[in-house]
CSV table of C-alpha atoms in Angstrom, one decimal:
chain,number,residue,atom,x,y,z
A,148,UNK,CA,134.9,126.8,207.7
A,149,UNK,CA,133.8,123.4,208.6
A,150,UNK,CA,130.3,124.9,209.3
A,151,UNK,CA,130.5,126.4,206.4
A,152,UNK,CA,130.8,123.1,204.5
A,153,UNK,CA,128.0,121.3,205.9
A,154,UNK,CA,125.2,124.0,205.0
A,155,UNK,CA,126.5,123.9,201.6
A,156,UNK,CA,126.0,120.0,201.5
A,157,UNK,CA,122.4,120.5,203.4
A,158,UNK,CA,121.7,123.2,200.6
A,159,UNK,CA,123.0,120.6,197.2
A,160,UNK,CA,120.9,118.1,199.3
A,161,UNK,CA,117.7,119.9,198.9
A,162,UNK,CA,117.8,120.9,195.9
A,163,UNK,CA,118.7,117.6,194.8
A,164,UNK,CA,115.7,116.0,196.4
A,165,UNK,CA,113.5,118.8,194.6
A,166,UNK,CA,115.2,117.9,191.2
A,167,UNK,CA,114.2,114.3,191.8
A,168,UNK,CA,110.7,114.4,192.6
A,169,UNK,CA,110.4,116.7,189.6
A,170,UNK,CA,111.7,114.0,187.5
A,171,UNK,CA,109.0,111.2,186.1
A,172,UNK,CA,108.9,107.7,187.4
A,173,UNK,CA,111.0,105.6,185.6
A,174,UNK,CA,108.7,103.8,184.4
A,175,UNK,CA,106.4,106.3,183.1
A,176,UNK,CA,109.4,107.8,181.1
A,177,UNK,CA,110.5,104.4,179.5
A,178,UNK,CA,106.7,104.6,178.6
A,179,UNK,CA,106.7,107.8,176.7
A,180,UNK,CA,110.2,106.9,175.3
A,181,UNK,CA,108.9,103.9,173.7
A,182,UNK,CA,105.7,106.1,172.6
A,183,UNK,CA,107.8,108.5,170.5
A,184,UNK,CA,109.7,105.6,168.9
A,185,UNK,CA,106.9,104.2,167.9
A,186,UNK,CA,105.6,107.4,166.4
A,187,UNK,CA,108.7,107.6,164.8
A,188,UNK,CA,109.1,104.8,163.3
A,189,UNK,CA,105.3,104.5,162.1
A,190,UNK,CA,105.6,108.2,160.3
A,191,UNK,CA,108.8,106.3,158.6
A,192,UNK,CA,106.8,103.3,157.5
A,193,UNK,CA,103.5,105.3,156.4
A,194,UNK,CA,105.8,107.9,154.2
A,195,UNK,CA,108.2,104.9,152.5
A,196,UNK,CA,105.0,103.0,151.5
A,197,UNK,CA,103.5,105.9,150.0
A,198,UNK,CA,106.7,106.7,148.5
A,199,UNK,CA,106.9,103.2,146.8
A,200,UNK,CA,102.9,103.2,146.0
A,201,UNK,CA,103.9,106.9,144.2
A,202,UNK,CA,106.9,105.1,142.6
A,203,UNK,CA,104.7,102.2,141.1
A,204,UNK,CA,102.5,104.4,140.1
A,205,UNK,CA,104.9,106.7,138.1
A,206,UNK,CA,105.8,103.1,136.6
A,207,UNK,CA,102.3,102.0,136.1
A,208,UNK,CA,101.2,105.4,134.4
A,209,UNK,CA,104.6,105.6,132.1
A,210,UNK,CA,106.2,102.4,131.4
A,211,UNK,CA,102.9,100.1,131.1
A,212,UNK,CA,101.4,102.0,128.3
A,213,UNK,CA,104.6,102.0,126.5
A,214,UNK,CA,105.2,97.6,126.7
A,215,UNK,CA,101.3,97.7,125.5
A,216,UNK,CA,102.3,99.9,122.7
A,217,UNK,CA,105.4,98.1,122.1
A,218,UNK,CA,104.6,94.4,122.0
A,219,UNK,CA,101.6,92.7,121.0
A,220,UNK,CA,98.5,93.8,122.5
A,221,UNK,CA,96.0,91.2,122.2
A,222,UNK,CA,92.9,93.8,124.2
A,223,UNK,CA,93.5,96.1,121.0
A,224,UNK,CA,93.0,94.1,118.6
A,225,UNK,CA,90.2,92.5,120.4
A,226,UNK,CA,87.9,95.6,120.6
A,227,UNK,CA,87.9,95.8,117.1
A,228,UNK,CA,87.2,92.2,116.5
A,229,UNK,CA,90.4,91.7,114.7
A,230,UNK,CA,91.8,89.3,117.4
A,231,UNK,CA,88.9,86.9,116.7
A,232,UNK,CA,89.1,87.4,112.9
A,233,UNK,CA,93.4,86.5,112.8
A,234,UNK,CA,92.7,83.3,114.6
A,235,UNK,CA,89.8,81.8,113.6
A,236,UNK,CA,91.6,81.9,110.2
A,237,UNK,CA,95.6,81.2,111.7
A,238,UNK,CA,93.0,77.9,113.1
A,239,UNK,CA,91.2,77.4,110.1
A,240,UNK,CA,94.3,77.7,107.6
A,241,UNK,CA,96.5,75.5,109.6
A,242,UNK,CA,93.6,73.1,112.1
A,243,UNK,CA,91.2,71.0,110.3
A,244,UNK,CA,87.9,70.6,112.1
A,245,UNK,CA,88.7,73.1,114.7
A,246,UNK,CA,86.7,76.6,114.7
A,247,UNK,CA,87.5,79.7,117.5
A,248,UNK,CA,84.2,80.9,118.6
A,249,UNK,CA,85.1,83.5,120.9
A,250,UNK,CA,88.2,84.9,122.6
A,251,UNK,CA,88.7,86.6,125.9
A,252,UNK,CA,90.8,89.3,127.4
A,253,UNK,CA,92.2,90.3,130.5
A,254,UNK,CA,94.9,93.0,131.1
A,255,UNK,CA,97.2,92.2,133.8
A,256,UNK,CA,99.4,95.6,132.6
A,257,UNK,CA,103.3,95.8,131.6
A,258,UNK,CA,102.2,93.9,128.5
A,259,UNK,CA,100.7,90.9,130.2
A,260,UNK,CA,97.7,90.0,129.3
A,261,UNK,CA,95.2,86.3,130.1
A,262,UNK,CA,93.1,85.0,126.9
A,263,UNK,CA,90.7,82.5,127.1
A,264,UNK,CA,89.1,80.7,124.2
A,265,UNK,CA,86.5,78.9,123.2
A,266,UNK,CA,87.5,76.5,120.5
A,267,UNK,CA,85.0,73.8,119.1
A,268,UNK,CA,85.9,70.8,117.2
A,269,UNK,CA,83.6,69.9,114.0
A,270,UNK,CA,83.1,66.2,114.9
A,271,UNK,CA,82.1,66.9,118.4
A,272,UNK,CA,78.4,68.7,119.8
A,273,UNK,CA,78.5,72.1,119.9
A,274,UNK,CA,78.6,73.5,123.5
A,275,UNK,CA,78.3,77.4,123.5
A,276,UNK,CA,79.5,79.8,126.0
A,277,UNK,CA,82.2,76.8,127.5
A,278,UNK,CA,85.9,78.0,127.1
A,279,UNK,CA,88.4,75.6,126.9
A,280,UNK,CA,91.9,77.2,126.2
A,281,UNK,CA,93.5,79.5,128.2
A,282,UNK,CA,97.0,81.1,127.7
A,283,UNK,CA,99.2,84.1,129.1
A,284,UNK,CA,100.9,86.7,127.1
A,285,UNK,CA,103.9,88.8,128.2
A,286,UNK,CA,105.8,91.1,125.8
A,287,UNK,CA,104.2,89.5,122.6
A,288,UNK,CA,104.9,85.9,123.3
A,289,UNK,CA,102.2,83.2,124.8
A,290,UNK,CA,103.1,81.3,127.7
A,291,UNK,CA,101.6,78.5,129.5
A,292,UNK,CA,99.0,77.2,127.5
A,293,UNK,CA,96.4,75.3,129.3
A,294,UNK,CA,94.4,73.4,126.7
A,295,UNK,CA,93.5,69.9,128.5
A,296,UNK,CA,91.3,68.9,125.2
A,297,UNK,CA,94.5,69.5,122.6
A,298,UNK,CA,92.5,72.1,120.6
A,299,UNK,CA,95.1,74.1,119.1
A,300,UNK,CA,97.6,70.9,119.6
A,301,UNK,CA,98.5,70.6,115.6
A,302,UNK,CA,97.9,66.5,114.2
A,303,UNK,CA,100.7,66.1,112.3
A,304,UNK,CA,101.3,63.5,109.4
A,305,UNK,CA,97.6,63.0,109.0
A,306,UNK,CA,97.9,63.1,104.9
A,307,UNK,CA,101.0,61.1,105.4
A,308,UNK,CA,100.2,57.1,106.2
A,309,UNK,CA,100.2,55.5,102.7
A,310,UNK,CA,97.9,52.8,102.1
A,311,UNK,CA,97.7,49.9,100.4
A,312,UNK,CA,94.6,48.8,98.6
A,313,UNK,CA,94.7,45.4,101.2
A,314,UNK,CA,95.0,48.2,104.0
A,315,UNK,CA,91.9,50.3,102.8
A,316,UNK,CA,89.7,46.4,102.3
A,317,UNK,CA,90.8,46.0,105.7
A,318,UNK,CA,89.8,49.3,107.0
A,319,UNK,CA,86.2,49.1,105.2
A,320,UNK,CA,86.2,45.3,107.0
A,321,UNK,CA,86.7,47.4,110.4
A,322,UNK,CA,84.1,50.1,109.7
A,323,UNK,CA,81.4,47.1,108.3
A,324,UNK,CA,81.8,46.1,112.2
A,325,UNK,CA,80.7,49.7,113.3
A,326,UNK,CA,76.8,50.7,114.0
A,327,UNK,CA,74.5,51.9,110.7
A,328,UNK,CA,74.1,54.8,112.7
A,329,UNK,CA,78.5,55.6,112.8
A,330,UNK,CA,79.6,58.5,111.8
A,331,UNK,CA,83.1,58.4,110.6
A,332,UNK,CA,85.5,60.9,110.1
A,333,UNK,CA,88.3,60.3,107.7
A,334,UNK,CA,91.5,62.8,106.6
A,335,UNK,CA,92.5,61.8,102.9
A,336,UNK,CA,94.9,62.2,100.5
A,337,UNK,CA,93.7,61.5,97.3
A,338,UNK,CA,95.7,59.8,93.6
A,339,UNK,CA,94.7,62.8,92.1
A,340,UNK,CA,93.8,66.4,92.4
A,341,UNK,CA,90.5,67.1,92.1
A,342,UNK,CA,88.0,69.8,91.9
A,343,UNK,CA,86.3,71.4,95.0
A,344,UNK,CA,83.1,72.1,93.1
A,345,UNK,CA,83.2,68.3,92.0
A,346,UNK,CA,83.7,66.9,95.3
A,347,UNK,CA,81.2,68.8,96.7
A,348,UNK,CA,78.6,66.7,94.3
A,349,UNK,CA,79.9,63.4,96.1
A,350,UNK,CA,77.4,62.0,98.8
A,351,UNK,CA,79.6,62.5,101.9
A,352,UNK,CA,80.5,66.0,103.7
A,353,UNK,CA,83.2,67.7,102.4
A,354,UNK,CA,84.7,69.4,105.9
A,355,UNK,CA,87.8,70.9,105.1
A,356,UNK,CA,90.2,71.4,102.3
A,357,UNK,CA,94.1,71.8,102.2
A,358,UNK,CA,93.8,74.5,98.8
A,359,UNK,CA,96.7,72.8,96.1
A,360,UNK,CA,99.1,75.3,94.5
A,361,UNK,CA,100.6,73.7,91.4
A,362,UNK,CA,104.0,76.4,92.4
A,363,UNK,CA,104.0,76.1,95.8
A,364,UNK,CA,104.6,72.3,97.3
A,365,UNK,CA,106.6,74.1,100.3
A,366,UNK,CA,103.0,75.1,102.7
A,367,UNK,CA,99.4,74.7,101.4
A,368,UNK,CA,96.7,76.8,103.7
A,369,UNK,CA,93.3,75.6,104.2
A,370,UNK,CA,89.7,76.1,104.3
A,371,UNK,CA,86.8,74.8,105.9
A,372,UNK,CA,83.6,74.2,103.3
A,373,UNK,CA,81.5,75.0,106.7
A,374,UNK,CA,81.4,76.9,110.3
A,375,UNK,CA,79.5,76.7,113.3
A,376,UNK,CA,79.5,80.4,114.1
A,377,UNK,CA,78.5,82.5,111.7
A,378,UNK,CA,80.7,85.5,113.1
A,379,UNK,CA,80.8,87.4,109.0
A,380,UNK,CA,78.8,86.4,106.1
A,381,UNK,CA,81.5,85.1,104.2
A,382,UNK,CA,80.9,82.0,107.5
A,383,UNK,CA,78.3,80.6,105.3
A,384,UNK,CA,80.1,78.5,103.1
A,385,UNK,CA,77.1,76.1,101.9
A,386,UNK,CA,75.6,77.9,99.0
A,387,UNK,CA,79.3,79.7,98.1
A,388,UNK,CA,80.6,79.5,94.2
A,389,UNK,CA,84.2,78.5,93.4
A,390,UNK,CA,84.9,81.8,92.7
A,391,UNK,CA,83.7,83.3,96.2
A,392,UNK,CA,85.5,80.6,98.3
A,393,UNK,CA,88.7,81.2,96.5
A,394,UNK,CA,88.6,84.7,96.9
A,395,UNK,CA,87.5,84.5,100.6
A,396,UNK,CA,90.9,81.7,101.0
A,397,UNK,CA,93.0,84.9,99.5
A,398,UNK,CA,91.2,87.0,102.4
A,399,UNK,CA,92.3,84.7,104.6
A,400,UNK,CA,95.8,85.0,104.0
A,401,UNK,CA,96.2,88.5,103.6
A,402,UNK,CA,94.5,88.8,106.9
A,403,UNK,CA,97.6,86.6,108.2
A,404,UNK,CA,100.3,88.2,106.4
A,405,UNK,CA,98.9,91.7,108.3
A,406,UNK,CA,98.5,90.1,111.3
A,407,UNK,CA,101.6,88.0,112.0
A,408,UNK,CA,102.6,89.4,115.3
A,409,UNK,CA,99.0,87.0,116.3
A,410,UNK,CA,100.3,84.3,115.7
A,411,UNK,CA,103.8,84.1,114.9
A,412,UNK,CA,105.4,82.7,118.3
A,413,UNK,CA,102.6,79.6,117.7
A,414,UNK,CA,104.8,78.3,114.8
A,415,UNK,CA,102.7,76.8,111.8
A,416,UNK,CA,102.1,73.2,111.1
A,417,UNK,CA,101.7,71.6,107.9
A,418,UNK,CA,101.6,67.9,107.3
A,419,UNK,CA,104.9,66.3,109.2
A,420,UNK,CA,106.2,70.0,109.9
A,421,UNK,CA,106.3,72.8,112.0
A,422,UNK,CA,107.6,76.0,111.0
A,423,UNK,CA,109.1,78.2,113.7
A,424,UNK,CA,107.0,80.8,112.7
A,425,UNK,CA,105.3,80.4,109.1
A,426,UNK,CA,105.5,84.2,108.5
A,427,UNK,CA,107.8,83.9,105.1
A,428,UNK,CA,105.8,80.3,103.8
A,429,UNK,CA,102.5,82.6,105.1
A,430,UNK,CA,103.7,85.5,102.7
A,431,UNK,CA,104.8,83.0,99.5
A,432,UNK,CA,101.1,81.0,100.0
A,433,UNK,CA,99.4,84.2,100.4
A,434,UNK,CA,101.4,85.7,96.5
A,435,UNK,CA,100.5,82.7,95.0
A,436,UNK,CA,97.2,82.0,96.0
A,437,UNK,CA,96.5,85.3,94.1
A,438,UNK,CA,97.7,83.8,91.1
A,439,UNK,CA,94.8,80.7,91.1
A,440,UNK,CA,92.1,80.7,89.0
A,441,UNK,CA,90.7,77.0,90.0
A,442,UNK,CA,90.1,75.6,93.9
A,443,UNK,CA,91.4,71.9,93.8
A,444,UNK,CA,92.6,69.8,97.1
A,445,UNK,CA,94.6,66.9,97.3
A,446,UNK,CA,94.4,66.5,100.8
A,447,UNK,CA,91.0,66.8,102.0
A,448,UNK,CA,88.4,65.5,105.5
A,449,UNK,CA,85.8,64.4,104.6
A,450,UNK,CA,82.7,62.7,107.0
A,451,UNK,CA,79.6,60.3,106.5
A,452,UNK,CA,77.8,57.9,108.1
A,453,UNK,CA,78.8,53.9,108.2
A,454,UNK,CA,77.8,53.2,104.7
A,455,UNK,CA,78.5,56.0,102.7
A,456,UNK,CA,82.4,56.1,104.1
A,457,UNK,CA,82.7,53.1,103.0
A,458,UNK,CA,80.9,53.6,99.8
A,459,UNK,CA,83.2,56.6,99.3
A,460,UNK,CA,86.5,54.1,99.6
A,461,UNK,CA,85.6,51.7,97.7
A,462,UNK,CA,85.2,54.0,94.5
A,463,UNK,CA,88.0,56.9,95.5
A,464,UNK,CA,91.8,56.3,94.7
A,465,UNK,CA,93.7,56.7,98.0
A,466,UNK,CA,97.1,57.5,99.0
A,467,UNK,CA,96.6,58.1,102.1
A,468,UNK,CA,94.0,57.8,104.6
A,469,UNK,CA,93.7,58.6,108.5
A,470,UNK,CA,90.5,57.9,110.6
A,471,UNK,CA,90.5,61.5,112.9
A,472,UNK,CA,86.8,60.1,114.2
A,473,UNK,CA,84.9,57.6,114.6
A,474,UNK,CA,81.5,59.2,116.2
A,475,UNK,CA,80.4,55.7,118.1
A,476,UNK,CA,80.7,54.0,121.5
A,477,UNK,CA,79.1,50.5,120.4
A,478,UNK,CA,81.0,48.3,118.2
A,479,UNK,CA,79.0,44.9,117.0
């Protein structure tokens, strides 16, 4: 029996030597463990980043076109040229001096989009092909405006410093001190209302006009008597009648009232004020400016060299001036 014993242990010896050296080397099977992990785990990886890439896709493809279609959508309305047409005249109605010469466009998706503009300044050279204002727009609002030269910055209360006739001698006293050469650029509110086709005569340039509606003191749009860009053919104001320049001010408006979703979240200035966003004083303008049968301004810009500013205040009764430029570095 006790022999019996030991040839069974020699025999489970054996063949537990043979099962050993069949086995790997440890370290070659820590190896290949860590192999298949990292198999494992990079099959994982490769198929949850595809599944999230498929998921933003899905998103991309179904709820991007439907924000675009939802909100504003600024690279619509610029392929049919109506983006540039809404605010060269939200800029011209509501800016004096500043023109939009061209807008931008960039899609980001999700109704996100990046304008840039180029806006120009009538008192300044103009520089063409150099933007100048940039903004971001997400679900039909702008954000972050960048617009380092105050462009689209509204000047408020520029019809609103009264004047004294000692205040306007002093101010011609200032401007005598200026260069021949000056130009001067002046924002006036005048005693009375007068004609456009009568100020046109006078020998300064007639820039811009607020339009006066005898029923509607509340907002007053405006129109420039020139442009830069010549983007239509109702941009060449010089050689207009009365009759065409009051109809093309009505155009204007309507073109606003359609379009308020443009500009609405800008607000709207007018003199001292800023609506929050102009659309009902936009409408009541626009009704009765159908109803006009003269164009006459109050509030006006006008610009000139040295002498014939001065020449201009010295004959004009003033309520109100503001200089907005004065186009010299050398004072004698």
């Amino acid at each position: 029996m006790k022999d019996m014993n030991i040839k069974d242990e020699e025999v489970l010896d054996k063949e537990l030597g043979l099962l050993l050296e069949s086995m790997p080397e440890q370290e070659n099977f820590e190896k290949k463990i860590d192999k298949y992990i990292k198999k494992k785990i990079q099959k994982i990886t490769v198929r949850t980043v595809l599944s999230l890439l498929l998921v933003i896709a899905v998103l991309f493809l179904l709820i991007s076109p439907v924000m675009n279609a939802i909100y504003f959508n600024p690279e619509k309305l610029q392929k049919d040229g109506t983006l540039l047409s809404v605010f060269r005249d939200y800029c011209e109605v509501s800016r004096p001096q500043k023109e939009v010469i061209s807008i931008d466009v960039k899609s980001k998706g999700f109704s996100r989009y990046k304008m840039s503009m180029e806006v120009h300044d009538h008192t300044a050279p103009l520089i063409v092909g150099r933007e100048n204002v940039w903004v971001d727009v997400f679900a039909g609002k702008y954000q972050d405006w960048q617009d380092s030269e105050m462009m689209l910055t509204p000047q408020l209360g520029m019809f609103d410093h009264p004047v004294t006739q000692e205040e306007i001698d002093s101010m011609i006293g200032d401007f005598k001190k200026l260069p021949e050469s000056a130009k001067i650029s002046l924002a006036i509110w005048d005693k009375e209302v007068r004609d456009v086709e009568e100020l046109r005569k006078e020998n300064v340039s007639l820039d811009w006009i607020e339009v006066y509606h005898p029923n509607q003191p509340e907002f007053q749009g405006g129109l420039n008597l020139w442009m830069n860009q010549i983007v239509k053919e109702t941009d060449d104001r010089e050689e207009m009648t009365e009759k065409e320049l009051l109809d093309l001010y009505v155009a204007k408006l309507k073109n606003l009232v359609e379009h308020g979703e443009v500009w609405r979240s800008m607000g709207f200035p007018y003199h001292s004020t800023v609506f929050a966003d102009g659309e009902e004083q936009m409408k009541a303008c626009y009704e009765d400016a159908k109803t006009l049968t003269k164009l006459q301004t109050k509030g006006y810009y006008i610009s000139g060299s040295r002498d014939e500013i001065i020449s201009y205040l010295q004959k004009t009764g003033i309520e109100s001036v503001s200089v907005y430029d004065v186009n010299s570095s050398i004072w004698e």
